[in-house]
Amino acid sequence: MVRRADVFRGFLRPPGSGTPYVGQVVPALLPDVVLLVETTTAEAAQRMLRHRAVVSVVAEEPTAHAFAATDVRRIGPVDHDRQGVFLFNYFAGDGVETTLDAWQYTAGWFQRETGLDNSTVLAPLSPEMGEHTLVNHCRWDHPLDVVPSLMLKRSFRSYVLDTFARNRVSPRPLLYRLDR
């Protein structure tokens, strides 16, 4: 059963994108469109991948991305009831645990430096369903809440990006808006 569905359209690739490390394979393009469907069970999520509406969106938008996942970590729920700046950060890593540890280690920086109070980390239910190790999803009210910190604060590189590099985690962020 579907709880809710939201469509997001990408508008900005912020600083912080990493190149995949040896042995990591990720798509060349990030998805321009994301259809995020929240279901009541994992089985319902897997069935949604085969639903004609999902198949149609993926067919119409060559960079659309669809996979079944479960929420494996969270700072707080992401508010989809109002417009804002939504991040989907597509992580490539050598494993879910290593990637999750790196995300958790850096999450406090985003809370302190950008005022982030929400975030969910999604892990594909099976490797063939997701092209990424994890996908982080969160929301800010405005691009100015996050982009200047990514561009101007040295600690973004020395703390966040260096942590990802030490753990062979390649972040691939893209900012989106709700498509309403």
PDB file of C-alpha atoms in Angstrom:
ATOM      1  CA  MET A   1       0.000   0.000   0.000  1.00  0.00           C
ATOM      2  CA  VAL A   2       1.229   3.504  -0.861  1.00  0.00           C
ATOM      3  CA  ARG A   3       1.407   6.099   1.926  1.00  0.00           C
ATOM      4  CA  ARG A   4       2.479   8.978  -0.301  1.00  0.00           C
ATOM      5  CA  ALA A   5       4.302   9.793  -3.518  1.00  0.00           C
ATOM      6  CA  ASP A   6       6.334  12.878  -4.383  1.00  0.00           C
ATOM      7  CA  VAL A   7       8.094  13.930  -7.575  1.00  0.00           C
ATOM      8  CA  PHE A   8      11.314  15.958  -7.433  1.00  0.00           C
ATOM      9  CA  ARG A   9      13.094  17.772 -10.273  1.00  0.00           C
ATOM     10  CA  GLY A  10      16.811  18.511 -10.045  1.00  0.00           C
ATOM     11  CA  PHE A  11      18.026  22.090 -10.380  1.00  0.00           C
ATOM     12  CA  LEU A  12      21.582  22.385  -8.978  1.00  0.00           C
ATOM     13  CA  ARG A  13      24.616  20.183  -8.524  1.00  0.00           C
ATOM     14  CA  PRO A  14      26.308  21.582  -5.416  1.00  0.00           C
ATOM     15  CA  PRO A  15      30.018  21.291  -4.587  1.00  0.00           C
ATOM     16  CA  GLY A  16      31.180  18.038  -3.082  1.00  0.00           C
ATOM     17  CA  SER A  17      30.789  15.531  -5.882  1.00  0.00           C
ATOM     18  CA  GLY A  18      33.293  12.743  -5.760  1.00  0.00           C
ATOM     19  CA  THR A  19      34.753  10.543  -8.431  1.00  0.00           C
ATOM     20  CA  PRO A  20      34.088   6.846  -7.909  1.00  0.00           C
ATOM     21  CA  TYR A  21      37.057   4.876  -6.604  1.00  0.00           C
ATOM     22  CA  VAL A  22      38.541   1.829  -8.300  1.00  0.00           C
ATOM     23  CA  GLY A  23      35.985  -0.966  -8.263  1.00  0.00           C
ATOM     24  CA  GLN A  24      32.972   1.331  -7.831  1.00  0.00           C
ATOM     25  CA  VAL A  25      30.519   1.684 -10.696  1.00  0.00           C
ATOM     26  CA  VAL A  26      27.986   4.500 -10.802  1.00  0.00           C
ATOM     27  CA  PRO A  27      25.876   5.933 -13.634  1.00  0.00           C
ATOM     28  CA  ALA A  28      27.456   8.842 -15.521  1.00  0.00           C
ATOM     29  CA  LEU A  29      24.372  11.020 -14.999  1.00  0.00           C
ATOM     30  CA  LEU A  30      22.454  11.835 -11.860  1.00  0.00           C
ATOM     31  CA  PRO A  31      18.661  11.552 -12.128  1.00  0.00           C
ATOM     32  CA  ASP A  32      16.894  14.758 -13.167  1.00  0.00           C
ATOM     33  CA  VAL A  33      13.621  13.381 -11.812  1.00  0.00           C
ATOM     34  CA  VAL A  34      13.029  11.354  -8.653  1.00  0.00           C
ATOM     35  CA  LEU A  35       9.729   9.708  -7.833  1.00  0.00           C
ATOM     36  CA  LEU A  36       9.828   8.957  -4.108  1.00  0.00           C
ATOM     37  CA  VAL A  37       7.070   6.555  -3.112  1.00  0.00           C
ATOM     38  CA  GLU A  38       6.606   5.668   0.541  1.00  0.00           C
ATOM     39  CA  THR A  39       4.945   2.303   1.067  1.00  0.00           C
ATOM     40  CA  THR A  40       3.773   0.362   4.087  1.00  0.00           C
ATOM     41  CA  THR A  41       6.049  -2.646   3.485  1.00  0.00           C
ATOM     42  CA  ALA A  42       9.234  -3.589   1.637  1.00  0.00           C
ATOM     43  CA  GLU A  43       7.228  -5.960  -0.545  1.00  0.00           C
ATOM     44  CA  ALA A  44       4.915  -3.116  -1.552  1.00  0.00           C
ATOM     45  CA  ALA A  45       7.978  -1.029  -2.471  1.00  0.00           C
ATOM     46  CA  GLN A  46       9.285  -3.802  -4.685  1.00  0.00           C
ATOM     47  CA  ARG A  47       5.875  -4.141  -6.367  1.00  0.00           C
ATOM     48  CA  MET A  48       5.851  -0.383  -7.035  1.00  0.00           C
ATOM     49  CA  LEU A  49       8.947  -0.758  -9.206  1.00  0.00           C
ATOM     50  CA  ARG A  50       6.830  -2.764 -11.623  1.00  0.00           C
ATOM     51  CA  HIS A  51       3.821  -0.409 -11.517  1.00  0.00           C
ATOM     52  CA  ARG A  52       2.980   1.103 -14.910  1.00  0.00           C
ATOM     53  CA  ALA A  53       3.219   4.684 -13.574  1.00  0.00           C
ATOM     54  CA  VAL A  54       6.778   4.109 -12.343  1.00  0.00           C
ATOM     55  CA  VAL A  55       7.760   2.287 -15.521  1.00  0.00           C
ATOM     56  CA  SER A  56       6.281   5.169 -17.560  1.00  0.00           C
ATOM     57  CA  VAL A  57       8.172   7.896 -15.672  1.00  0.00           C
ATOM     58  CA  VAL A  58      11.451   6.018 -16.000  1.00  0.00           C
ATOM     59  CA  ALA A  59      10.802   5.453 -19.716  1.00  0.00           C
ATOM     60  CA  GLU A  60       9.930   9.135 -20.358  1.00  0.00           C
ATOM     61  CA  GLU A  61      12.831  10.590 -18.354  1.00  0.00           C
ATOM     62  CA  PRO A  62      16.129   8.903 -19.289  1.00  0.00           C
ATOM     63  CA  THR A  63      17.836  10.054 -16.079  1.00  0.00           C
ATOM     64  CA  ALA A  64      14.955   9.183 -13.736  1.00  0.00           C
ATOM     65  CA  HIS A  65      15.973   6.830 -10.934  1.00  0.00           C
ATOM     66  CA  ALA A  66      13.803   4.173  -9.266  1.00  0.00           C
ATOM     67  CA  PHE A  67      14.714   1.525  -6.694  1.00  0.00           C
ATOM     68  CA  ALA A  68      13.187  -0.084  -3.622  1.00  0.00           C
ATOM     69  CA  ALA A  69      14.893   0.877  -0.387  1.00  0.00           C
ATOM     70  CA  THR A  70      14.541   0.939   3.348  1.00  0.00           C
ATOM     71  CA  ASP A  71      15.268   3.780   5.762  1.00  0.00           C
ATOM     72  CA  VAL A  72      18.400   2.656   7.645  1.00  0.00           C
ATOM     73  CA  ARG A  73      19.229   5.871   9.527  1.00  0.00           C
ATOM     74  CA  ARG A  74      17.596   9.209  10.167  1.00  0.00           C
ATOM     75  CA  ILE A  75      18.146  12.579  11.833  1.00  0.00           C
ATOM     76  CA  GLY A  76      14.462  13.406  11.503  1.00  0.00           C
ATOM     77  CA  PRO A  77      11.616  13.078   9.006  1.00  0.00           C
ATOM     78  CA  VAL A  78      11.890  15.024   5.745  1.00  0.00           C
ATOM     79  CA  ASP A  79       8.958  17.421   5.249  1.00  0.00           C
ATOM     80  CA  HIS A  80       7.465  16.922   1.792  1.00  0.00           C
ATOM     81  CA  ASP A  81       4.391  19.032   2.549  1.00  0.00           C
ATOM     82  CA  ARG A  82       6.075  22.315   1.636  1.00  0.00           C
ATOM     83  CA  GLN A  83       8.497  23.484  -0.991  1.00  0.00           C
ATOM     84  CA  GLY A  84      12.165  23.784  -0.173  1.00  0.00           C
ATOM     85  CA  VAL A  85      15.558  22.579  -1.292  1.00  0.00           C
ATOM     86  CA  PHE A  86      15.745  18.798  -1.248  1.00  0.00           C
ATOM     87  CA  LEU A  87      19.023  16.948  -1.379  1.00  0.00           C
ATOM     88  CA  PHE A  88      19.407  13.483  -2.775  1.00  0.00           C
ATOM     89  CA  ASN A  89      23.038  12.501  -2.245  1.00  0.00           C
ATOM     90  CA  TYR A  90      23.869   9.324  -4.157  1.00  0.00           C
ATOM     91  CA  PHE A  91      26.752   7.560  -2.420  1.00  0.00           C
ATOM     92  CA  ALA A  92      29.038   4.992  -3.997  1.00  0.00           C
ATOM     93  CA  GLY A  93      31.024   3.044  -1.437  1.00  0.00           C
ATOM     94  CA  ASP A  94      32.642  -0.298  -0.808  1.00  0.00           C
ATOM     95  CA  GLY A  95      29.761  -1.418   1.413  1.00  0.00           C
ATOM     96  CA  VAL A  96      26.656  -0.245   3.214  1.00  0.00           C
ATOM     97  CA  GLU A  97      28.227  -0.270   6.703  1.00  0.00           C
ATOM     98  CA  THR A  98      31.339   1.698   5.708  1.00  0.00           C
ATOM     99  CA  THR A  99      29.259   4.219   3.770  1.00  0.00           C
ATOM    100  CA  LEU A 100      26.761   4.523   6.624  1.00  0.00           C
ATOM    101  CA  ASP A 101      29.569   5.064   9.156  1.00  0.00           C
ATOM    102  CA  ALA A 102      31.025   7.862   7.005  1.00  0.00           C
ATOM    103  CA  TRP A 103      27.583   9.459   6.620  1.00  0.00           C
ATOM    104  CA  GLN A 104      26.945   9.277  10.362  1.00  0.00           C
ATOM    105  CA  TYR A 105      30.366  10.739  11.184  1.00  0.00           C
ATOM    106  CA  THR A 106      29.714  13.741   8.911  1.00  0.00           C
ATOM    107  CA  ALA A 107      26.013  14.272   9.738  1.00  0.00           C
ATOM    108  CA  GLY A 108      26.851  16.422  12.770  1.00  0.00           C
ATOM    109  CA  TRP A 109      28.734  18.864  10.536  1.00  0.00           C
ATOM    110  CA  PHE A 110      25.592  19.425   8.461  1.00  0.00           C
ATOM    111  CA  GLN A 111      23.514  19.894  11.606  1.00  0.00           C
ATOM    112  CA  ARG A 112      25.968  22.458  13.045  1.00  0.00           C
ATOM    113  CA  GLU A 113      26.952  24.289   9.879  1.00  0.00           C
ATOM    114  CA  THR A 114      23.686  24.315   7.895  1.00  0.00           C
ATOM    115  CA  GLY A 115      21.027  23.922  10.585  1.00  0.00           C
ATOM    116  CA  LEU A 116      19.951  20.548   9.174  1.00  0.00           C
ATOM    117  CA  ASP A 117      17.282  18.963  11.384  1.00  0.00           C
ATOM    118  CA  ASN A 118      16.021  16.221   9.058  1.00  0.00           C
ATOM    119  CA  SER A 119      17.527  13.467   6.973  1.00  0.00           C
ATOM    120  CA  THR A 120      16.838   9.892   6.001  1.00  0.00           C
ATOM    121  CA  VAL A 121      19.366   7.436   4.644  1.00  0.00           C
ATOM    122  CA  LEU A 122      17.964   4.928   2.168  1.00  0.00           C
ATOM    123  CA  ALA A 123      19.622   1.585   1.418  1.00  0.00           C
ATOM    124  CA  PRO A 124      18.520  -0.428  -1.617  1.00  0.00           C
ATOM    125  CA  LEU A 125      16.698  -3.613  -0.617  1.00  0.00           C
ATOM    126  CA  SER A 126      18.947  -5.618  -2.921  1.00  0.00           C
ATOM    127  CA  PRO A 127      22.080  -4.701  -4.883  1.00  0.00           C
ATOM    128  CA  GLU A 128      20.487  -5.149  -8.298  1.00  0.00           C
ATOM    129  CA  MET A 129      17.795  -2.597  -7.394  1.00  0.00           C
ATOM    130  CA  GLY A 130      20.121   0.269  -6.657  1.00  0.00           C
ATOM    131  CA  GLU A 131      23.050   1.689  -8.502  1.00  0.00           C
ATOM    132  CA  HIS A 132      24.287   3.347  -5.317  1.00  0.00           C
ATOM    133  CA  THR A 133      25.321   2.035  -1.921  1.00  0.00           C
ATOM    134  CA  LEU A 134      23.128   4.559  -0.068  1.00  0.00           C
ATOM    135  CA  VAL A 135      21.032   7.608  -0.888  1.00  0.00           C
ATOM    136  CA  ASN A 136      20.729  10.387   1.670  1.00  0.00           C
ATOM    137  CA  HIS A 137      17.614  12.577   1.450  1.00  0.00           C
ATOM    138  CA  CYS A 138      17.045  15.815   3.379  1.00  0.00           C
ATOM    139  CA  ARG A 139      15.524  19.295   3.110  1.00  0.00           C
ATOM    140  CA  TRP A 140      16.383  22.933   3.766  1.00  0.00           C
ATOM    141  CA  ASP A 141      14.091  25.941   3.276  1.00  0.00           C
ATOM    142  CA  HIS A 142      16.351  27.772   0.795  1.00  0.00           C
ATOM    143  CA  PRO A 143      19.573  27.221  -1.189  1.00  0.00           C
ATOM    144  CA  LEU A 144      21.252  29.886   0.975  1.00  0.00           C
ATOM    145  CA  ASP A 145      20.782  27.585   3.970  1.00  0.00           C
ATOM    146  CA  VAL A 146      23.227  25.054   2.539  1.00  0.00           C
ATOM    147  CA  VAL A 147      25.139  26.097  -0.604  1.00  0.00           C
ATOM    148  CA  PRO A 148      27.350  28.803   0.999  1.00  0.00           C
ATOM    149  CA  SER A 149      28.546  26.326   3.638  1.00  0.00           C
ATOM    150  CA  LEU A 150      29.514  23.870   0.912  1.00  0.00           C
ATOM    151  CA  MET A 151      31.383  26.528  -1.032  1.00  0.00           C
ATOM    152  CA  LEU A 152      32.925  28.763   1.628  1.00  0.00           C
ATOM    153  CA  LYS A 153      33.607  26.734   4.767  1.00  0.00           C
ATOM    154  CA  ARG A 154      37.022  25.075   4.743  1.00  0.00           C
ATOM    155  CA  SER A 155      35.767  22.461   7.167  1.00  0.00           C
ATOM    156  CA  PHE A 156      33.470  21.093   4.458  1.00  0.00           C
ATOM    157  CA  ARG A 157      36.538  19.890   2.578  1.00  0.00           C
ATOM    158  CA  SER A 158      38.812  19.147   5.538  1.00  0.00           C
ATOM    159  CA  TYR A 159      36.164  17.333   7.594  1.00  0.00           C
ATOM    160  CA  VAL A 160      33.348  16.090   5.369  1.00  0.00           C
ATOM    161  CA  LEU A 161      35.031  15.366   2.042  1.00  0.00           C
ATOM    162  CA  ASP A 162      38.210  14.065   3.691  1.00  0.00           C
ATOM    163  CA  THR A 163      36.117  11.649   5.794  1.00  0.00           C
ATOM    164  CA  PHE A 164      34.455  10.346   2.651  1.00  0.00           C
ATOM    165  CA  ALA A 165      37.823  10.005   0.898  1.00  0.00           C
ATOM    166  CA  ARG A 166      39.386   8.086   3.819  1.00  0.00           C
ATOM    167  CA  ASN A 167      36.468   5.640   3.640  1.00  0.00           C
ATOM    168  CA  ARG A 168      36.402   5.399  -0.185  1.00  0.00           C
ATOM    169  CA  VAL A 169      32.920   6.908  -0.256  1.00  0.00           C
ATOM    170  CA  SER A 170      32.075   8.961  -3.309  1.00  0.00           C
ATOM    171  CA  PRO A 171      29.210  11.433  -2.739  1.00  0.00           C
ATOM    172  CA  ARG A 172      27.189  12.600  -5.730  1.00  0.00           C
ATOM    173  CA  PRO A 173      24.769  15.290  -4.498  1.00  0.00           C
ATOM    174  CA  LEU A 174      21.996  16.931  -6.461  1.00  0.00           C
ATOM    175  CA  LEU A 175      19.511  19.524  -5.208  1.00  0.00           C
ATOM    176  CA  TYR A 176      15.849  19.209  -6.153  1.00  0.00           C
ATOM    177  CA  ARG A 177      12.535  21.018  -5.819  1.00  0.00           C
ATOM    178  CA  LEU A 178       9.145  19.383  -5.391  1.00  0.00           C
ATOM    179  CA  ASP A 179       7.382  19.199  -8.733  1.00  0.00           C
ATOM    180  CA  ARG A 180       3.865  20.386  -8.006  1.00  0.00           C
TER     181      ARG A 180
END
